[in-house]
CSV table of C-alpha atoms and ligand atoms in Angstrom, one decimal:
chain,number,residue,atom,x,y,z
A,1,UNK,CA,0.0,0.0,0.0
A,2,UNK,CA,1.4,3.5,-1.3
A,3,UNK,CA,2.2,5.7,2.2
A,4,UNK,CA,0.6,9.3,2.3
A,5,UNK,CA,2.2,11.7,0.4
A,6,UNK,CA,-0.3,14.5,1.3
A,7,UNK,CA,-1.6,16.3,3.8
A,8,UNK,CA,-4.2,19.3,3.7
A,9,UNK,CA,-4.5,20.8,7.7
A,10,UNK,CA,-6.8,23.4,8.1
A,11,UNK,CA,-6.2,25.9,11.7
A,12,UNK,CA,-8.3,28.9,12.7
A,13,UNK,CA,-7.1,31.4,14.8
A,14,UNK,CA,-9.6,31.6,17.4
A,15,UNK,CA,-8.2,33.5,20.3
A,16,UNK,CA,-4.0,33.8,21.4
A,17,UNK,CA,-1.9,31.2,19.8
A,18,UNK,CA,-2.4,27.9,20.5
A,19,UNK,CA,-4.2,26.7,17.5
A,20,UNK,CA,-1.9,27.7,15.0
A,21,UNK,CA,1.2,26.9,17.3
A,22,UNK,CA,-0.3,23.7,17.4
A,23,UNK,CA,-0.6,23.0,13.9
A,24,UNK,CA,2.5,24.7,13.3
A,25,UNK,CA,4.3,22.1,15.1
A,26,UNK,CA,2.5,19.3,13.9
A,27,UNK,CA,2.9,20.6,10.2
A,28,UNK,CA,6.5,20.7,10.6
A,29,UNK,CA,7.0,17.6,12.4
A,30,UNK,CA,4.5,15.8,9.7
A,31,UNK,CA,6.9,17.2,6.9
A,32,UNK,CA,10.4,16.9,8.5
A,33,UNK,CA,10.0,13.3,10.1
A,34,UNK,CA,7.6,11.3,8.0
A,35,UNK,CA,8.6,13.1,4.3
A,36,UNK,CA,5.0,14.5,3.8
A,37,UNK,CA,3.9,17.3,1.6
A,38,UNK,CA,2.2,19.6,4.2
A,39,UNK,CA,0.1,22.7,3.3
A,40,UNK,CA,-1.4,24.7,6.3
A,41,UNK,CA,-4.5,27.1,5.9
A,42,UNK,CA,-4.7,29.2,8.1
A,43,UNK,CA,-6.7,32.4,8.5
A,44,UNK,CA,-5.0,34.4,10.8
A,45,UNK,CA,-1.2,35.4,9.4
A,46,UNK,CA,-0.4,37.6,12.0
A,47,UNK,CA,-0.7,35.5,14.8
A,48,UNK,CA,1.4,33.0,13.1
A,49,UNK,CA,3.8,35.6,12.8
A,50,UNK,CA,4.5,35.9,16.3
A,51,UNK,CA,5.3,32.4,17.2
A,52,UNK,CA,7.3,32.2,13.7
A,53,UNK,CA,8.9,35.5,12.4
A,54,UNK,CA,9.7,34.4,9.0
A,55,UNK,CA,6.1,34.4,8.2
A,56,UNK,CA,4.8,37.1,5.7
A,57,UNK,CA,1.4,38.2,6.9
A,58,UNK,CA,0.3,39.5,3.5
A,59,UNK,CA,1.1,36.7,0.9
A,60,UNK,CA,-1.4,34.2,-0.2
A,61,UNK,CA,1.0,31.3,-0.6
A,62,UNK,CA,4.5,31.0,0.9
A,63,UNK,CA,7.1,28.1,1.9
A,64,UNK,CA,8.3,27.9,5.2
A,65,UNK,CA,10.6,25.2,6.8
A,66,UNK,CA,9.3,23.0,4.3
A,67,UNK,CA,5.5,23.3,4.5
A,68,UNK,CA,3.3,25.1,2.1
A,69,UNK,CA,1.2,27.8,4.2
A,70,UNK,CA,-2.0,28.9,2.3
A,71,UNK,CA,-3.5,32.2,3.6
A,72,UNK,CA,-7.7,30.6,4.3
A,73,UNK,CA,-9.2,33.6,3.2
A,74,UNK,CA,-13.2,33.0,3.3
A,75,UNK,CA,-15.4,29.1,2.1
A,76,UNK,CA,-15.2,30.7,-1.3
A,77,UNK,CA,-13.7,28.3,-4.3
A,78,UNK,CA,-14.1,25.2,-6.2
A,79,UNK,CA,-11.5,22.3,-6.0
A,80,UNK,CA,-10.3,19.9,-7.8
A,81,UNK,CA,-10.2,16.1,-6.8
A,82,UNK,CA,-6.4,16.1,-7.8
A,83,UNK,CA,-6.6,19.3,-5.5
A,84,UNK,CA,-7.1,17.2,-2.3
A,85,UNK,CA,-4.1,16.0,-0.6
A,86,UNK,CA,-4.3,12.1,0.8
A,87,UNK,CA,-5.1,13.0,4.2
A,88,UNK,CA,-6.7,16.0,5.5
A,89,UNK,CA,-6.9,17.4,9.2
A,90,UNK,CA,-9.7,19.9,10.5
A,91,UNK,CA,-8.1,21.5,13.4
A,92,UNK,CA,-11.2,21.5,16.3
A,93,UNK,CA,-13.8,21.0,14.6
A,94,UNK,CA,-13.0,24.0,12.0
A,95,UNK,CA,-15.3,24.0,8.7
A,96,UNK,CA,-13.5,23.2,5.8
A,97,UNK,CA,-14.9,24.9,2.8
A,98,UNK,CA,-17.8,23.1,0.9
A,99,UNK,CA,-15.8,23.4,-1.9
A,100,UNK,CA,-13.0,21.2,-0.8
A,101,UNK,CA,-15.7,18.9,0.8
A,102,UNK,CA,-17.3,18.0,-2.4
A,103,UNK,CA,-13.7,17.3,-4.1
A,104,UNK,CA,-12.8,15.3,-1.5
A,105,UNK,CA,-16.1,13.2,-2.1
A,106,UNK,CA,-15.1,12.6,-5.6
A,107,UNK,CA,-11.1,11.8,-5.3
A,108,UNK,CA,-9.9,8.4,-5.8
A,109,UNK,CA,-8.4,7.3,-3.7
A,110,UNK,CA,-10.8,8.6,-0.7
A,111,UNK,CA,-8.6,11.3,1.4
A,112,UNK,CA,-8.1,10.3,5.3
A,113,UNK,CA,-10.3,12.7,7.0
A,114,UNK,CA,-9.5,13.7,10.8
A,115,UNK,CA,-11.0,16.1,13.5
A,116,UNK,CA,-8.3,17.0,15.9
A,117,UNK,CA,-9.3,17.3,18.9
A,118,UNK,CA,-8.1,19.8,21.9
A,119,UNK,CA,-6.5,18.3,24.9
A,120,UNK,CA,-8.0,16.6,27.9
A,121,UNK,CA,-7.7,14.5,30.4
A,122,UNK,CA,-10.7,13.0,30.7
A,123,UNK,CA,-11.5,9.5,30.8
A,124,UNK,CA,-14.8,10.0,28.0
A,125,UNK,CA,-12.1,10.7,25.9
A,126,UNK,CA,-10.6,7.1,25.1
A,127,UNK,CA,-13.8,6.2,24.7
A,128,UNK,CA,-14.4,8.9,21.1
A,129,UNK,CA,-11.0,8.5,20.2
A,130,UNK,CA,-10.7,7.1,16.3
A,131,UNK,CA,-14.5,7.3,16.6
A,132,UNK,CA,-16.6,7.5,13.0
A,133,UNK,CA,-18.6,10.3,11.8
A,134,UNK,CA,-20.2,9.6,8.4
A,135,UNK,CA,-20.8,13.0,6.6
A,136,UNK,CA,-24.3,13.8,6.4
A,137,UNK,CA,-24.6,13.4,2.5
A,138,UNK,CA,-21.6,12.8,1.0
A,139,UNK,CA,-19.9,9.7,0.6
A,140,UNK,CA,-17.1,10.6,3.3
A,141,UNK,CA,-16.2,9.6,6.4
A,142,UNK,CA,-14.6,11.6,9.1
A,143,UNK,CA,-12.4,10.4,12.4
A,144,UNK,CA,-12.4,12.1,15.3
A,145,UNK,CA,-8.5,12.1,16.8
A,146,UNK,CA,-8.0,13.0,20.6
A,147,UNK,CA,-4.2,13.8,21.8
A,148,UNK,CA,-4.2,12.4,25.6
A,149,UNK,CA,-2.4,11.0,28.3
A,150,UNK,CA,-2.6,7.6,27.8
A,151,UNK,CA,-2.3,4.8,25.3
A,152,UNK,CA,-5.8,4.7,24.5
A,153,UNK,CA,-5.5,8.5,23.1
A,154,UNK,CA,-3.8,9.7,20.1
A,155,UNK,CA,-0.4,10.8,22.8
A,156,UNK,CA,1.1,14.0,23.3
A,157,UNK,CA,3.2,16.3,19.9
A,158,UNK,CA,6.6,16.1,20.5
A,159,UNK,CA,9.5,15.8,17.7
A,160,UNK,CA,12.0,13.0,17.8
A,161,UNK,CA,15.0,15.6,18.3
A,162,UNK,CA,13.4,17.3,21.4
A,163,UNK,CA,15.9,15.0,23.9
A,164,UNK,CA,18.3,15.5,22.5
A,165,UNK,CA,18.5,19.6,21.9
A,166,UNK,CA,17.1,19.7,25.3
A,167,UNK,CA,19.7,17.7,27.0
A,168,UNK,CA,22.3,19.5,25.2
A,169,UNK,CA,21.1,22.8,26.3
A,170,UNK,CA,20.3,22.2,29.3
A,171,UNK,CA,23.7,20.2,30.4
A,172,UNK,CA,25.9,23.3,29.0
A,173,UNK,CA,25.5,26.0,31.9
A,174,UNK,CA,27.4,28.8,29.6
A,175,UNK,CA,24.6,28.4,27.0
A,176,UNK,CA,21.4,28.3,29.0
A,177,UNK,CA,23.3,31.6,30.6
A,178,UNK,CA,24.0,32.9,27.0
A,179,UNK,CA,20.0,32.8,26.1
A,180,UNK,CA,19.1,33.9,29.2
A,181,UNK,CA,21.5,36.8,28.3
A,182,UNK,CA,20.1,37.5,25.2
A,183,UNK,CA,16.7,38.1,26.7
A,184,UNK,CA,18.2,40.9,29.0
A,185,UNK,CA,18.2,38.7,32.1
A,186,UNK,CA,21.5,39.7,34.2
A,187,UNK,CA,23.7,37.4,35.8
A,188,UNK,CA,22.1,38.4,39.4
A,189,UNK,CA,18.5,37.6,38.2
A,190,UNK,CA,20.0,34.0,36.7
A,191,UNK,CA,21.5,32.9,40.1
A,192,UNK,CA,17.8,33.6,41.9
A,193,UNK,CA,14.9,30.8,41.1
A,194,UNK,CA,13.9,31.7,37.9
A,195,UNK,CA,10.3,31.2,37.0
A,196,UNK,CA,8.6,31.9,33.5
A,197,UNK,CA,5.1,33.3,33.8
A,198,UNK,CA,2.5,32.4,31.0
A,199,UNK,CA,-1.1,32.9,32.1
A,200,UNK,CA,-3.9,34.8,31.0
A,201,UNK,CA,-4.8,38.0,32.0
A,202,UNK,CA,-7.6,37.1,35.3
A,203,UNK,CA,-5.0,34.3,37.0
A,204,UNK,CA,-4.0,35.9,40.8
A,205,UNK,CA,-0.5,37.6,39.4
A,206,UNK,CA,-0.1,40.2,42.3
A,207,UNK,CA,-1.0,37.7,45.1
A,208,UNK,CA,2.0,35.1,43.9
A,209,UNK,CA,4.1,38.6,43.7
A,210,UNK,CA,3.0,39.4,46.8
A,211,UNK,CA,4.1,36.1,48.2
A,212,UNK,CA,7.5,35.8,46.2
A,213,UNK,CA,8.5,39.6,47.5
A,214,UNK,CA,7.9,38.6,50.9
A,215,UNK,CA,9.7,35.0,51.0
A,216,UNK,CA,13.2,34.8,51.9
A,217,UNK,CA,14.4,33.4,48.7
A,218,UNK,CA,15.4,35.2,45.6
A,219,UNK,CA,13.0,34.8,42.8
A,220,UNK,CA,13.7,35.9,39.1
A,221,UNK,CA,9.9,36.1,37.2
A,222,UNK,CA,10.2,36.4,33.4
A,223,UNK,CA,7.1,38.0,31.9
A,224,UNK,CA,7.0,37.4,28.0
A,225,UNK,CA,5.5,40.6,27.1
A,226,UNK,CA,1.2,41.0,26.6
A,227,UNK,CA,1.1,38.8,29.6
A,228,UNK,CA,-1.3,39.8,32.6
A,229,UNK,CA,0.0,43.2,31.3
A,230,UNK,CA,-1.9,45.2,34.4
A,231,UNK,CA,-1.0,43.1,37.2
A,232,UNK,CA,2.2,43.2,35.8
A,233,UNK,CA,2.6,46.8,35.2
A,234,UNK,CA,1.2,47.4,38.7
A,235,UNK,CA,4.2,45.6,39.9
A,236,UNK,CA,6.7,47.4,37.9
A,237,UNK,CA,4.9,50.8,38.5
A,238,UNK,CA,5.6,51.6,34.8
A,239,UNK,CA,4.3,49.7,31.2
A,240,UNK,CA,5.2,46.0,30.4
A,241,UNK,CA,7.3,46.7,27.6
A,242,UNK,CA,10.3,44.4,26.8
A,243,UNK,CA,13.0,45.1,29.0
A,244,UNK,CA,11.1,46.2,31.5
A,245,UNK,CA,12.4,45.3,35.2
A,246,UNK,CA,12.0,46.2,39.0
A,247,UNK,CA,13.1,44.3,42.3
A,248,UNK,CA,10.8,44.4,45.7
A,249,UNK,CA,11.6,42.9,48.5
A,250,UNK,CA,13.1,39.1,47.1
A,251,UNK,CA,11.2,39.4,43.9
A,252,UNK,CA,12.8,40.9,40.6
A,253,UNK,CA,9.9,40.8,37.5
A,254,UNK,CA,11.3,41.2,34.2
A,255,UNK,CA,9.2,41.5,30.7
A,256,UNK,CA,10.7,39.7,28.2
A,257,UNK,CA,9.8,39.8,24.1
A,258,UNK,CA,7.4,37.4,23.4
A,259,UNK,CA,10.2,34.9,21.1
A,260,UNK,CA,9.7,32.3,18.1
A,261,UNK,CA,8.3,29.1,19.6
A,262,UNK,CA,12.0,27.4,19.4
A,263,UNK,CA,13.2,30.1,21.9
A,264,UNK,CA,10.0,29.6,24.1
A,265,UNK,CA,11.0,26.2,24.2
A,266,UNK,CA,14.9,27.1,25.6
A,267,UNK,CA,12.8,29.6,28.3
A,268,UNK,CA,11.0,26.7,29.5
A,269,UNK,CA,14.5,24.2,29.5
A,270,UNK,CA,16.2,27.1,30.9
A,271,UNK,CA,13.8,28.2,34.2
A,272,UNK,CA,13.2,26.5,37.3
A,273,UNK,CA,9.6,26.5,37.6
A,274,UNK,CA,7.0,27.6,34.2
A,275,UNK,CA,3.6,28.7,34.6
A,276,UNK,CA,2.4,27.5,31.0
A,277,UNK,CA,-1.3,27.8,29.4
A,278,UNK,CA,-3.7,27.0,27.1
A,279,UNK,CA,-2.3,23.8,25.4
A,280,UNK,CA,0.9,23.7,23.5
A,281,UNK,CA,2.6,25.8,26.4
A,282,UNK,CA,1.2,23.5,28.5
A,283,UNK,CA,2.4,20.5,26.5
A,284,UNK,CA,5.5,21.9,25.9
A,285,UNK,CA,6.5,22.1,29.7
A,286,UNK,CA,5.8,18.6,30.0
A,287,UNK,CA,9.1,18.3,28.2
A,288,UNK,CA,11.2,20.4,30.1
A,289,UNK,CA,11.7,18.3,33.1
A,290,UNK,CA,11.2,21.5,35.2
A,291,UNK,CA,7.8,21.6,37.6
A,292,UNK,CA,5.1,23.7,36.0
A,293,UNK,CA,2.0,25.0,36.9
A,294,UNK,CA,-1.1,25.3,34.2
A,295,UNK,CA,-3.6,27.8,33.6
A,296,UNK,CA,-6.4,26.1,31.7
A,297,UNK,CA,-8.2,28.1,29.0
A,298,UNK,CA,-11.3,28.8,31.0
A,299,UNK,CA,-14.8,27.6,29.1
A,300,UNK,CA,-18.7,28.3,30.5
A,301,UNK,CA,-19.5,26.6,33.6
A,302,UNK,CA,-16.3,26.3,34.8
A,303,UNK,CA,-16.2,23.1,32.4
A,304,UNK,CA,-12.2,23.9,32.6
A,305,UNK,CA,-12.0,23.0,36.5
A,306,UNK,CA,-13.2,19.4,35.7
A,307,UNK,CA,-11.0,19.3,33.0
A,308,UNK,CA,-7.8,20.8,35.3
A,309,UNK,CA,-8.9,18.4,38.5
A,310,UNK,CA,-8.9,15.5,35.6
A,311,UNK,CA,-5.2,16.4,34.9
A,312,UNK,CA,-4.2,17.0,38.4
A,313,UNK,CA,-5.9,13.5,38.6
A,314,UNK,CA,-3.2,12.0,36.8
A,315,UNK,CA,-0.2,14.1,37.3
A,316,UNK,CA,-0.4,15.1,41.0
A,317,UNK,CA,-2.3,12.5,42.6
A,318,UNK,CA,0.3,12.5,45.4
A,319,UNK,CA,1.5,16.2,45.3
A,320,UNK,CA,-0.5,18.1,47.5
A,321,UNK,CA,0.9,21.2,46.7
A,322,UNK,CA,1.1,21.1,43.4
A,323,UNK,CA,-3.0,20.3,43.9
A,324,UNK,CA,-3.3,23.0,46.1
A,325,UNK,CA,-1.4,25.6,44.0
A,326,UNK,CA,-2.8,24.6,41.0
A,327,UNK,CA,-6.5,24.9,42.2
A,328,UNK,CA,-5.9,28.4,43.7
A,329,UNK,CA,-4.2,29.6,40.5
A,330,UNK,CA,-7.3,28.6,38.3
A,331,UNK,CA,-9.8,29.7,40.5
A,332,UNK,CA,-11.5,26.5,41.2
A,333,UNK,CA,-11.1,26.9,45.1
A,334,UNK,CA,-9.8,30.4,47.4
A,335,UNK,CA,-6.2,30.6,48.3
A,336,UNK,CA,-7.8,30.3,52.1
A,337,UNK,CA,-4.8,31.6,54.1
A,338,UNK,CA,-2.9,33.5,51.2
A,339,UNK,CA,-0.5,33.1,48.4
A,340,UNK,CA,2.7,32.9,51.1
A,341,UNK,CA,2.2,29.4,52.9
A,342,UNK,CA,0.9,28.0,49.0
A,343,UNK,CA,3.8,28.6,48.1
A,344,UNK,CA,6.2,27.8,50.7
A,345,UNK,CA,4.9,24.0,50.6
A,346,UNK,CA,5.0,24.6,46.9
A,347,UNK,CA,8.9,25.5,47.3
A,348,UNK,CA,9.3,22.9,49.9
A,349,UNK,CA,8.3,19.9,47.8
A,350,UNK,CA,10.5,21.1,44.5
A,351,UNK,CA,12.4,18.2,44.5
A,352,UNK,CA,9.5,15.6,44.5
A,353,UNK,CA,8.3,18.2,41.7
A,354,UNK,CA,11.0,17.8,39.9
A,355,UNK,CA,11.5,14.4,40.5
A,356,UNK,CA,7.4,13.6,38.9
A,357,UNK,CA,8.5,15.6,35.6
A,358,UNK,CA,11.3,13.1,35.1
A,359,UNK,CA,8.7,10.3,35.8
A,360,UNK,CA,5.7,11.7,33.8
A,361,UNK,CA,7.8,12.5,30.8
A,362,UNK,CA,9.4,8.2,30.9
A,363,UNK,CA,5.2,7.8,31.5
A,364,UNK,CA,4.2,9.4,28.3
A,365,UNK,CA,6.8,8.7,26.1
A,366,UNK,CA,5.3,4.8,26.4
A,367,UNK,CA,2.4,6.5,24.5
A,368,UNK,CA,4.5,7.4,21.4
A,369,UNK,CA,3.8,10.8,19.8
A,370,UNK,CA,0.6,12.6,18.0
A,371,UNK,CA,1.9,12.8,14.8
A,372,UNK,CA,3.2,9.0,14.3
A,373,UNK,CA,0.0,7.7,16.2
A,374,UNK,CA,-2.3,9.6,13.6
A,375,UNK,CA,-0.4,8.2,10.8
A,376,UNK,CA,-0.5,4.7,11.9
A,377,UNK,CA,-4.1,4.9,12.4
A,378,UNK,CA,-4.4,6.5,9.2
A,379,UNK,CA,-2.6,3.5,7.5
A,380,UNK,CA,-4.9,1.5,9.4
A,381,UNK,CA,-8.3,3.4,7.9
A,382,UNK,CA,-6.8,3.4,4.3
A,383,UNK,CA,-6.3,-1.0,4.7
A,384,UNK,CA,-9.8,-0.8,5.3
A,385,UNK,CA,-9.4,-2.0,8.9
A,386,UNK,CA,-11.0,0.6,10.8
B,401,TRH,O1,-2.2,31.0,23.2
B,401,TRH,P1,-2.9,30.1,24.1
B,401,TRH,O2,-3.7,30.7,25.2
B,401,TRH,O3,-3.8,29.1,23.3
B,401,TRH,C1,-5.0,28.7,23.7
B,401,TRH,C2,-5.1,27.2,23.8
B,401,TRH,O4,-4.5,26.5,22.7
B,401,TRH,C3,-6.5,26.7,24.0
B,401,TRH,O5,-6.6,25.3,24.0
B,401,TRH,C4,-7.3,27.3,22.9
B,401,TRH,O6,-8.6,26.9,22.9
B,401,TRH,C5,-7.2,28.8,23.0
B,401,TRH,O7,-5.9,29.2,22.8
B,401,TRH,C6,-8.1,29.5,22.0
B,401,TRH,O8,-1.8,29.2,24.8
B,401,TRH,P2,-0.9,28.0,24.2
B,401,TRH,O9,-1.8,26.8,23.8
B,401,TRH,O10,0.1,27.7,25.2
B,401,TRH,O11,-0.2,28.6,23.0
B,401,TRH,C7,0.7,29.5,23.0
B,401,TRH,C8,1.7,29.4,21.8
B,401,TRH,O12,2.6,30.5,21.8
B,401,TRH,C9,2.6,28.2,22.0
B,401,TRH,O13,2.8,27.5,20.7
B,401,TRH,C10,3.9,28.7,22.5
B,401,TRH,C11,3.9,30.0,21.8
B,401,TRH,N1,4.8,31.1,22.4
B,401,TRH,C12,5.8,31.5,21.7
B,401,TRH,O14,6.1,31.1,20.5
B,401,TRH,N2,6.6,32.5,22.2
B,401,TRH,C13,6.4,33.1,23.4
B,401,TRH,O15,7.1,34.0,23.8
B,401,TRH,C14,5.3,32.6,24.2
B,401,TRH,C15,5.0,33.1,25.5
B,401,TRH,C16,4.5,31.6,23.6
C-alpha cells in the first residue's frame, strides 16, 4: 500500500496562539520526520507571525521550513479532486470549505479525514477517540482524533530531536546563561529561582508577587510581554514593555519579548519552575523536566476546572501542593490563608516536583507521539481495517 504523500490541515485562529502553534508544530513535524507534503490554511497570518517571524502576513501562498502555508481567506472556491491531498486534518472542529468537501467526495483514492481534537484529560475521551462520523450526505467519512495521556489517546506532539536539543542545552551552563543573556536577564537575576510566567490575564499575578517579595528566597519572574499586562505593570509601577524590570523585596519581574516558539522552548529548559497555558505551552513544559504550573483556558461553567482536576488527577495524585497551587491559581477553590504558605509548601516539595517531571515524561513517552499515532491509524483506515 502506497504511504501518504499529502496532507491538507486546516487551523483557525480563534483567540491567542495555541491553535496555529499547534498545527504549526505538527505541520513541521509531519513534513520533517515522515517526508510529507504539508500545506497549512490558516486564516489568521499575523498571529502565526508571532510564534514564527519568518512568516509574511500579506502573501497568499508561501514556503516555510518546508510546509506550504496557504492564507484561508473565506469558504469561497471550487477544488479539484487532484486538489485534495491524501489526508486531510480539520483542526477542532474548523469548517472546511464546501468546496473542498465536495472534491474530497469525488477523489480516488478517498482522502483520510480527521478532527483533531483539543486536549484533555478526561476519561470520555478514550472512549471517542478514532471514533466515525459519516458526513451527512456525501460519501465521506470523518475520524475524530483525541491527543491524551494515555495509550488509549492519540499521545502528546513532540519531535523526535526534542531529547536531545534539550539535553544538550540544558547540560551546557554557559549556553542556558548565554540565552538567558540575550533576553536581557543579568547574571544576578540568573542565580535567583527563575520562574517563566504564562497565564492569562484574570489568573491571581499580584497575590503570587506578593508572596515571592515577601519569601526569603530570591526569585527571578520572566514575563513574556502582553502577559497579565496590568498586574504586571502594577508591579513594575511603569508599562510592560520588553526590557522592562523592578526588584521588591526578594522578587525581581522582568518583561521579556514574546520569542519564536524554538526560543520559548529554551525559556521553559532554561527556568526552574513555568507557569504555561492554554495547550501547546502547556504540553511543551511537560518536556522540560522542570515543575510547571497550568492555567487552563477557561470555558462556561467552569467546564475547565473538571477538565484541570482530571489532569491533576493524573499528574499530582500524590503532590499536595502542586494540587493546592494549581486549584488556587485557576480559580477552582480560594487561596484560604494567602499566596505565602501556598507557596512555601509549593517550594518545599520542588524536589518531588521535579523528580514527577522526570517520571511523567518516561510515562508518556510509552504513548508514542501525536503525529506517528495519527499516521498509523491513518494506514490502518486506508487498509480498510478501521
Ligand atoms: O495562546 P494560548 O492561550 O492558546 C489557547 C489554547 O490553545 C487553548 O486550548 C485554545 O482553545 C485557546 O488558545 C483559544 O496558549 P498555548 O496553547 O500555550 O499557545 C501559546 C503558543 O505561543 C505556543 O505555541 C507557544 C507560543 N509562544 C511563543 O512562541 N513565544 C512566546 O514567547 C510565548 C509566551 C508563547
Amino acid at each position: 500500500m502506497a504511504r501518504p504523500s499529502s496532507l491538507a490541515l486546516f487551523c483557525k485562529v480563534v483567540d491567542n496562539f495555541g491553535d496555529i502553534g499547534i498545527c504549526w508544530r505538527l505541520a513541521r513535524q509531519l513534513q520533517h520526520e515522515h517526508g510529507i507534503a504539508v500545506t497549512l490554511w490558516v486564516d489568521d497570518l499575523r498571529s502565526f507571525h508571532r510564534i514564527c517571524p519568518e512568516v509574511g502576513t500579506d502573501l497568499e501562498l508561501q514556503q516555510i521550513a518546508g510546509v506550504a502555508v496557504r492564507h484561508w481567506r473565506d469558504q469561497e472556491g471550487a477544488f479539484a479532486a487532484d486538489e485534495v491531498a491524501d489526508i486531510v486534518i480539520e483542526f477542532f472542529g474548523v469548517d472546511i470549505p464546501p468546496g473542498y468537501i465536495a472534491a474530497m467526495a469525488e477523489r480516488r483514492p478517498q482522502p483520510v479525514w480527521f478532527n483533531l481534537e483539543g486536549l484533555s484529560a478526561e476519561e470520555w475521551v478514550e472512549g471517542c477517540h478514532t471514533l466515525p462520523s459519516p458526513h451527512p450526505r456525501l460519501p465521506l467519512t470523518k475520524y475524530f482524533f483525541f491527543p491524551g495521556f494515555t495509550s488509549k489517546t492519540g499521545g502528546l506532539l513532540r519531535e523526535s530531536a526534542l531529547d536531545v536539543e534539550r539535553e544538550r542545552f540544558q547540560s551546557d551552563p554557559a549556553e542556558v546563561a548565554s540565552f538567558l543573556a540575550q533576553l536581557g536577564v543579568t547574571a544576578g537575576e540568573m542565580a535567583a529561582l527563575k520562574v517563566s510566567l504564562f497565564c492569562y490575564p484574570h489568573a491571581p499575578v499580584s497575590g503570587l508577587f506578593e508572596a515571592w517579595q515577601g519569601g526569603d528566597s530570591p526569585v527571578t519572574c520572566l514575563v513574556p510581554e502582553g502577559v497579565a499586562p496590568e498586574q504586571v505593570q502594577a508591579f513594575l509601577g511603569e508599562a510592560a514593555k520588553p526590557g522592562a524590570v523592578r526588584t521588591r523585596g526578594a522578587l525581581t519581574v522582568r518583561v521579556l519579548p514574546f520569542v519564536a516558539q524554538p526560543d520559548y522552548d529554551r525559556l521553559l529548559w532554561a527556568c526552574d519552575l513555568n507557569f504555561v497555558r492554554g495547550e501547546d505551552s502547556f504540553v511543551r513544559a511537560q518536556w522540560a523536566r522542570r515543575p510547571f504550573i497550568w492555567h487552563i483556558y477557561p470555558q462556561d461553567k467552569d467546564l475547565h476546572h473538571v477538565k484541570l482536576r482530571a489532569f491533576l488527577a493524573r499528574y499530582a495524585f500524590d503532590l499536595e501542593s502542586l494540587n493546592s497551587l494549581s486549584l488556587c491559581w485557576n480559580g477552582a477553590v480560594e487561596a484560604g490563608d494567602g499566596w505565602a504558605p501556598l507557596w512555601k509548601r509549593f517550594a518545599d516539595e520542588m524536589q518531588k516536583l521535579t523528580a514527577r517531571a522526570y517520571e511523567w515524561e518516561c510515562q508518556m513517552l510509552a504513548n508514542g507521539n501525536l503525529a506517528a499515532n495519527l499516521l498509523k491509524f491513518e494506514e490502518f483506515v486506508r487498509s480498510g481495517r478501521a
